[in-house]
Amino acid sequence: GDDYVTVGLDADLKWMRKVLGAKYEANTEVLGHGAEDTQEIRVLNRILTITKAGAEYEADPRHAEIVILDLGLKDAKGVVSPGTKEEGTTSADCETKLGPIKATEYRAITARLNYLSPDRPDISFAVKELARSMSEPSVGSWEKLKRLGRYLITKPRMIIRFPYQDFPKSLRVYTDADWAGCKVSRKSTSGGVLRLGAHNTVPY
């Protein structure tokens, strides 16, 4: 056995804890507002918090810290955006490939960011761009990676807030496309967001 997560009504969660405790040695926490409940738990090092205003979900903060250290940016100055269209797009940047050791390092850091990006919508586009160069990373790819690392210095953590609210009556959908947005390949990027209720992200 290992970690498990269950969602349900307070009485049902306490029943499950009692049943499991009778047969297994288990350390169980209930996230809630009750006197015996806890207001913050960690699931795979993601932080879940319950407040008077609602629930909060925070990405594992260790990954951003490790990326910054692996890129040697501990004392570097941060930037306010995770990427730009101009970063690493000159002919020299694109044509000059990284050596085997540096390329392996690039893939490892990008793979970590790819794991982090579903919990960090603010970096998802930049990580997608980095992943496109996994097979043959170039000097320009490395520059893009360092740019994202400097952004994580400025915004190392992000909370997604789910405030208490009436059940929404509609689903909001936002879509956009960046036609031929890549200066190198001329490929397009399309994306969208489905929003049910008044939830929001807060990088900090």
PDB file of C-alpha atoms in Angstrom:
ATOM      1  CA  GLY A   1       0.000   0.000   0.000  1.00  0.00           C
ATOM      2  CA  ASP A   2       0.971   3.605  -0.478  1.00  0.00           C
ATOM      3  CA  ASP A   3      -0.653   7.039  -0.492  1.00  0.00           C
ATOM      4  CA  TYR A   4      -4.355   7.274  -1.253  1.00  0.00           C
ATOM      5  CA  VAL A   5      -6.767  10.173  -1.698  1.00  0.00           C
ATOM      6  CA  THR A   6     -10.533   9.985  -1.194  1.00  0.00           C
ATOM      7  CA  VAL A   7     -13.167  12.668  -1.777  1.00  0.00           C
ATOM      8  CA  GLY A   8     -16.563  12.500  -0.103  1.00  0.00           C
ATOM      9  CA  LEU A   9     -18.912  13.745   2.584  1.00  0.00           C
ATOM     10  CA  ASP A  10     -17.466  14.231   6.058  1.00  0.00           C
ATOM     11  CA  ALA A  11     -19.331  11.266   7.564  1.00  0.00           C
ATOM     12  CA  ASP A  12     -18.257   8.966   4.715  1.00  0.00           C
ATOM     13  CA  LEU A  13     -14.602   9.968   5.020  1.00  0.00           C
ATOM     14  CA  LYS A  14     -14.609   9.277   8.741  1.00  0.00           C
ATOM     15  CA  TRP A  15     -16.292   5.902   8.121  1.00  0.00           C
ATOM     16  CA  MET A  16     -13.587   4.978   5.630  1.00  0.00           C
ATOM     17  CA  ARG A  17     -10.842   6.027   8.036  1.00  0.00           C
ATOM     18  CA  LYS A  18     -12.380   3.803  10.719  1.00  0.00           C
ATOM     19  CA  VAL A  19     -12.673   0.782   8.403  1.00  0.00           C
ATOM     20  CA  LEU A  20      -9.099   1.118   7.094  1.00  0.00           C
ATOM     21  CA  GLY A  21      -7.742   1.712  10.593  1.00  0.00           C
ATOM     22  CA  ALA A  22      -9.309  -1.519  11.827  1.00  0.00           C
ATOM     23  CA  LYS A  23      -7.346  -3.597   9.304  1.00  0.00           C
ATOM     24  CA  TYR A  24      -4.255  -1.582   8.363  1.00  0.00           C
ATOM     25  CA  GLU A  25      -1.725   0.624  10.053  1.00  0.00           C
ATOM     26  CA  ALA A  26      -2.595   3.878   8.320  1.00  0.00           C
ATOM     27  CA  ASN A  27      -1.910   7.556   8.913  1.00  0.00           C
ATOM     28  CA  THR A  28      -5.056   9.294   7.649  1.00  0.00           C
ATOM     29  CA  GLU A  29      -5.831  13.007   7.536  1.00  0.00           C
ATOM     30  CA  VAL A  30      -9.164  14.607   6.695  1.00  0.00           C
ATOM     31  CA  LEU A  31      -9.087  18.030   5.065  1.00  0.00           C
ATOM     32  CA  GLY A  32     -12.036  20.032   6.294  1.00  0.00           C
ATOM     33  CA  HIS A  33     -13.514  22.511   8.758  1.00  0.00           C
ATOM     34  CA  GLY A  34     -14.293  20.051  11.564  1.00  0.00           C
ATOM     35  CA  ALA A  35     -12.657  20.199  14.979  1.00  0.00           C
ATOM     36  CA  GLU A  36     -10.689  17.002  14.248  1.00  0.00           C
ATOM     37  CA  ASP A  37      -9.861  17.921  10.639  1.00  0.00           C
ATOM     38  CA  THR A  38      -6.692  19.456   9.317  1.00  0.00           C
ATOM     39  CA  GLN A  39      -6.661  22.633   7.214  1.00  0.00           C
ATOM     40  CA  GLU A  40      -3.642  21.703   5.069  1.00  0.00           C
ATOM     41  CA  ILE A  41      -2.403  18.420   3.619  1.00  0.00           C
ATOM     42  CA  ARG A  42       0.197  17.356   1.052  1.00  0.00           C
ATOM     43  CA  VAL A  43      -0.513  14.934  -1.786  1.00  0.00           C
ATOM     44  CA  LEU A  44       2.644  13.993  -3.716  1.00  0.00           C
ATOM     45  CA  ASN A  45       4.008  17.220  -2.218  1.00  0.00           C
ATOM     46  CA  ARG A  46       1.233  19.283  -3.767  1.00  0.00           C
ATOM     47  CA  ILE A  47      -0.294  21.493  -1.075  1.00  0.00           C
ATOM     48  CA  LEU A  48      -4.066  21.413  -0.530  1.00  0.00           C
ATOM     49  CA  THR A  49      -5.505  23.988   1.880  1.00  0.00           C
ATOM     50  CA  ILE A  50      -9.020  24.638   3.157  1.00  0.00           C
ATOM     51  CA  THR A  51      -9.937  28.175   4.243  1.00  0.00           C
ATOM     52  CA  LYS A  52     -13.069  30.082   5.175  1.00  0.00           C
ATOM     53  CA  ALA A  53     -13.189  31.387   1.595  1.00  0.00           C
ATOM     54  CA  GLY A  54     -12.764  28.022  -0.152  1.00  0.00           C
ATOM     55  CA  ALA A  55     -10.081  25.563  -1.199  1.00  0.00           C
ATOM     56  CA  GLU A  56      -6.567  26.181  -2.531  1.00  0.00           C
ATOM     57  CA  TYR A  57      -4.281  23.953  -4.601  1.00  0.00           C
ATOM     58  CA  GLU A  58      -0.559  24.639  -4.921  1.00  0.00           C
ATOM     59  CA  ALA A  59       1.924  22.937  -7.224  1.00  0.00           C
ATOM     60  CA  ASP A  60       4.884  21.111  -5.712  1.00  0.00           C
ATOM     61  CA  PRO A  61       7.275  24.023  -4.977  1.00  0.00           C
ATOM     62  CA  ARG A  62      10.374  21.805  -5.008  1.00  0.00           C
ATOM     63  CA  HIS A  63      10.444  21.477  -8.800  1.00  0.00           C
ATOM     64  CA  ALA A  64      10.894  25.202  -9.433  1.00  0.00           C
ATOM     65  CA  GLU A  65      13.636  25.315  -6.791  1.00  0.00           C
ATOM     66  CA  ILE A  66      15.476  22.374  -8.396  1.00  0.00           C
ATOM     67  CA  VAL A  67      15.200  23.873 -11.905  1.00  0.00           C
ATOM     68  CA  ILE A  68      16.701  27.156 -10.702  1.00  0.00           C
ATOM     69  CA  LEU A  69      19.596  25.319  -9.029  1.00  0.00           C
ATOM     70  CA  ASP A  70      20.222  22.980 -12.005  1.00  0.00           C
ATOM     71  CA  LEU A  71      20.430  25.983 -14.339  1.00  0.00           C
ATOM     72  CA  GLY A  72      22.898  27.747 -12.040  1.00  0.00           C
ATOM     73  CA  LEU A  73      20.514  30.666 -11.541  1.00  0.00           C
ATOM     74  CA  LYS A  74      20.451  30.801  -7.748  1.00  0.00           C
ATOM     75  CA  ASP A  75      21.830  34.351  -7.667  1.00  0.00           C
ATOM     76  CA  ALA A  76      20.457  35.470 -11.041  1.00  0.00           C
ATOM     77  CA  LYS A  77      17.945  38.251 -11.619  1.00  0.00           C
ATOM     78  CA  GLY A  78      14.373  37.205 -12.343  1.00  0.00           C
ATOM     79  CA  VAL A  79      12.144  38.232 -15.273  1.00  0.00           C
ATOM     80  CA  VAL A  80       8.402  38.858 -15.429  1.00  0.00           C
ATOM     81  CA  SER A  81       7.432  36.535 -18.323  1.00  0.00           C
ATOM     82  CA  PRO A  82       8.287  32.858 -18.969  1.00  0.00           C
ATOM     83  CA  GLY A  83       9.328  33.413 -22.585  1.00  0.00           C
ATOM     84  CA  THR A  84       9.397  35.669 -25.618  1.00  0.00           C
ATOM     85  CA  LYS A  85       9.096  35.027 -29.350  1.00  0.00           C
ATOM     86  CA  GLU A  86      12.580  36.458 -29.914  1.00  0.00           C
ATOM     87  CA  GLU A  87      14.440  34.364 -27.323  1.00  0.00           C
ATOM     88  CA  GLY A  88      16.890  31.938 -29.000  1.00  0.00           C
ATOM     89  CA  THR A  89      15.544  32.343 -32.553  1.00  0.00           C
ATOM     90  CA  THR A  90      18.572  33.666 -34.470  1.00  0.00           C
ATOM     91  CA  SER A  91      19.989  31.400 -37.168  1.00  0.00           C
ATOM     92  CA  ALA A  92      23.144  30.800 -35.146  1.00  0.00           C
ATOM     93  CA  ASP A  93      21.149  29.883 -32.046  1.00  0.00           C
ATOM     94  CA  CYS A  94      18.965  27.396 -33.926  1.00  0.00           C
ATOM     95  CA  GLU A  95      21.709  25.779 -36.014  1.00  0.00           C
ATOM     96  CA  THR A  96      24.250  25.300 -33.204  1.00  0.00           C
ATOM     97  CA  LYS A  97      23.320  22.097 -31.373  1.00  0.00           C
ATOM     98  CA  LEU A  98      24.165  21.359 -27.766  1.00  0.00           C
ATOM     99  CA  GLY A  99      26.830  18.772 -26.988  1.00  0.00           C
ATOM    100  CA  PRO A 100      25.775  15.351 -25.620  1.00  0.00           C
ATOM    101  CA  ILE A 101      26.242  16.256 -21.942  1.00  0.00           C
ATOM    102  CA  LYS A 102      24.452  19.599 -22.203  1.00  0.00           C
ATOM    103  CA  ALA A 103      21.675  18.027 -24.299  1.00  0.00           C
ATOM    104  CA  THR A 104      21.079  15.383 -21.617  1.00  0.00           C
ATOM    105  CA  GLU A 105      20.917  18.133 -18.997  1.00  0.00           C
ATOM    106  CA  TYR A 106      18.429  20.055 -21.157  1.00  0.00           C
ATOM    107  CA  ARG A 107      16.165  17.005 -21.505  1.00  0.00           C
ATOM    108  CA  ALA A 108      16.237  16.279 -17.779  1.00  0.00           C
ATOM    109  CA  ILE A 109      15.288  19.843 -16.772  1.00  0.00           C
ATOM    110  CA  THR A 110      12.626  20.098 -19.485  1.00  0.00           C
ATOM    111  CA  ALA A 111      11.134  16.753 -18.386  1.00  0.00           C
ATOM    112  CA  ARG A 112      10.851  18.100 -14.829  1.00  0.00           C
ATOM    113  CA  LEU A 113       9.138  21.251 -16.121  1.00  0.00           C
ATOM    114  CA  ASN A 114       6.790  19.109 -18.205  1.00  0.00           C
ATOM    115  CA  TYR A 115       5.752  17.297 -15.008  1.00  0.00           C
ATOM    116  CA  LEU A 116       5.207  20.649 -13.277  1.00  0.00           C
ATOM    117  CA  SER A 117       3.327  22.442 -16.080  1.00  0.00           C
ATOM    118  CA  PRO A 118      -0.164  20.856 -15.576  1.00  0.00           C
ATOM    119  CA  ASP A 119      -0.155  22.481 -12.114  1.00  0.00           C
ATOM    120  CA  ARG A 120       1.333  25.751 -13.431  1.00  0.00           C
ATOM    121  CA  PRO A 121      -0.801  27.131 -16.312  1.00  0.00           C
ATOM    122  CA  ASP A 122       1.449  30.195 -16.477  1.00  0.00           C
ATOM    123  CA  ILE A 123       4.384  28.149 -17.832  1.00  0.00           C
ATOM    124  CA  SER A 124       2.514  25.611 -20.008  1.00  0.00           C
ATOM    125  CA  PHE A 125       3.139  27.388 -23.335  1.00  0.00           C
ATOM    126  CA  ALA A 126       6.841  27.954 -22.611  1.00  0.00           C
ATOM    127  CA  VAL A 127       7.276  24.301 -21.582  1.00  0.00           C
ATOM    128  CA  LYS A 128       5.526  23.150 -24.769  1.00  0.00           C
ATOM    129  CA  GLU A 129       8.040  25.160 -26.790  1.00  0.00           C
ATOM    130  CA  LEU A 130      10.945  23.599 -24.878  1.00  0.00           C
ATOM    131  CA  ALA A 131       9.564  20.080 -25.390  1.00  0.00           C
ATOM    132  CA  ARG A 132       9.606  20.577 -29.163  1.00  0.00           C
ATOM    133  CA  SER A 133      13.410  20.616 -29.025  1.00  0.00           C
ATOM    134  CA  MET A 134      13.875  17.480 -26.905  1.00  0.00           C
ATOM    135  CA  SER A 135      15.286  15.377 -29.768  1.00  0.00           C
ATOM    136  CA  GLU A 136      17.893  17.947 -30.872  1.00  0.00           C
ATOM    137  CA  PRO A 137      18.216  20.851 -28.431  1.00  0.00           C
ATOM    138  CA  SER A 138      20.139  23.841 -29.703  1.00  0.00           C
ATOM    139  CA  VAL A 139      21.857  26.820 -28.127  1.00  0.00           C
ATOM    140  CA  GLY A 140      18.625  28.727 -28.698  1.00  0.00           C
ATOM    141  CA  SER A 141      16.682  26.035 -26.846  1.00  0.00           C
ATOM    142  CA  TRP A 142      18.993  26.450 -23.872  1.00  0.00           C
ATOM    143  CA  GLU A 143      18.434  30.218 -23.908  1.00  0.00           C
ATOM    144  CA  LYS A 144      14.656  29.645 -23.800  1.00  0.00           C
ATOM    145  CA  LEU A 145      15.124  27.221 -20.910  1.00  0.00           C
ATOM    146  CA  LYS A 146      17.174  29.755 -18.950  1.00  0.00           C
ATOM    147  CA  ARG A 147      14.527  32.409 -19.598  1.00  0.00           C
ATOM    148  CA  LEU A 148      11.891  30.168 -18.023  1.00  0.00           C
ATOM    149  CA  GLY A 149      14.252  29.506 -15.112  1.00  0.00           C
ATOM    150  CA  ARG A 150      14.606  33.249 -14.524  1.00  0.00           C
ATOM    151  CA  TYR A 151      10.812  33.588 -14.560  1.00  0.00           C
ATOM    152  CA  LEU A 152      10.596  30.946 -11.824  1.00  0.00           C
ATOM    153  CA  ILE A 153      12.931  33.096  -9.732  1.00  0.00           C
ATOM    154  CA  THR A 154      10.288  35.849  -9.881  1.00  0.00           C
ATOM    155  CA  LYS A 155       7.276  33.512  -9.502  1.00  0.00           C
ATOM    156  CA  PRO A 156       8.521  30.317  -7.812  1.00  0.00           C
ATOM    157  CA  ARG A 157       5.066  29.248  -6.600  1.00  0.00           C
ATOM    158  CA  MET A 158       1.460  29.281  -7.771  1.00  0.00           C
ATOM    159  CA  ILE A 159      -1.861  28.766  -5.989  1.00  0.00           C
ATOM    160  CA  ILE A 160      -5.118  27.846  -7.741  1.00  0.00           C
ATOM    161  CA  ARG A 161      -8.046  29.117  -5.666  1.00  0.00           C
ATOM    162  CA  PHE A 162     -11.509  27.529  -5.663  1.00  0.00           C
ATOM    163  CA  PRO A 163     -13.796  29.912  -3.743  1.00  0.00           C
ATOM    164  CA  TYR A 164     -17.120  28.766  -2.336  1.00  0.00           C
ATOM    165  CA  GLN A 165     -19.896  29.781  -4.727  1.00  0.00           C
ATOM    166  CA  ASP A 166     -23.278  28.817  -6.092  1.00  0.00           C
ATOM    167  CA  PHE A 167     -23.142  26.127  -8.747  1.00  0.00           C
ATOM    168  CA  PRO A 168     -22.482  27.940 -12.058  1.00  0.00           C
ATOM    169  CA  LYS A 169     -25.195  27.904 -14.688  1.00  0.00           C
ATOM    170  CA  SER A 170     -22.846  28.033 -17.658  1.00  0.00           C
ATOM    171  CA  LEU A 171     -19.457  26.803 -18.837  1.00  0.00           C
ATOM    172  CA  ARG A 172     -17.138  29.494 -20.201  1.00  0.00           C
ATOM    173  CA  VAL A 173     -14.764  28.519 -23.003  1.00  0.00           C
ATOM    174  CA  TYR A 174     -11.871  30.655 -24.259  1.00  0.00           C
ATOM    175  CA  THR A 175      -9.857  29.713 -27.364  1.00  0.00           C
ATOM    176  CA  ASP A 176      -7.111  31.338 -29.390  1.00  0.00           C
ATOM    177  CA  ALA A 177      -4.565  30.472 -32.063  1.00  0.00           C
ATOM    178  CA  ASP A 178      -1.128  31.846 -32.804  1.00  0.00           C
ATOM    179  CA  TRP A 179      -1.050  31.347 -36.571  1.00  0.00           C
ATOM    180  CA  ALA A 180       2.494  30.614 -37.836  1.00  0.00           C
ATOM    181  CA  GLY A 181       3.757  32.009 -34.547  1.00  0.00           C
ATOM    182  CA  CYS A 182       7.025  30.064 -34.481  1.00  0.00           C
ATOM    183  CA  LYS A 183       9.659  32.115 -36.318  1.00  0.00           C
ATOM    184  CA  VAL A 184      11.733  29.013 -37.079  1.00  0.00           C
ATOM    185  CA  SER A 185       9.203  26.365 -38.190  1.00  0.00           C
ATOM    186  CA  ARG A 186       6.245  28.695 -38.956  1.00  0.00           C
ATOM    187  CA  LYS A 187       4.046  26.253 -37.035  1.00  0.00           C
ATOM    188  CA  SER A 188       0.915  27.441 -35.277  1.00  0.00           C
ATOM    189  CA  THR A 189      -0.176  26.941 -31.688  1.00  0.00           C
ATOM    190  CA  SER A 190      -3.801  26.707 -30.623  1.00  0.00           C
ATOM    191  CA  GLY A 191      -5.170  26.387 -27.125  1.00  0.00           C
ATOM    192  CA  GLY A 192      -8.159  26.872 -24.916  1.00  0.00           C
ATOM    193  CA  VAL A 193      -9.487  27.133 -21.402  1.00  0.00           C
ATOM    194  CA  LEU A 194     -12.742  25.717 -20.015  1.00  0.00           C
ATOM    195  CA  ARG A 195     -13.892  27.555 -16.913  1.00  0.00           C
ATOM    196  CA  LEU A 196     -16.613  26.349 -14.567  1.00  0.00           C
ATOM    197  CA  GLY A 197     -17.127  28.994 -11.898  1.00  0.00           C
ATOM    198  CA  ALA A 198     -14.981  31.823 -10.557  1.00  0.00           C
ATOM    199  CA  HIS A 199     -11.670  30.060  -9.971  1.00  0.00           C
ATOM    200  CA  ASN A 200      -8.327  31.833 -10.423  1.00  0.00           C
ATOM    201  CA  THR A 201      -4.566  31.332 -10.333  1.00  0.00           C
ATOM    202  CA  VAL A 202      -2.205  33.407  -8.187  1.00  0.00           C
ATOM    203  CA  PRO A 203       1.555  33.158  -9.003  1.00  0.00           C
ATOM    204  CA  TYR A 204       3.824  34.513  -6.270  1.00  0.00           C
TER     205      TYR A 204
END
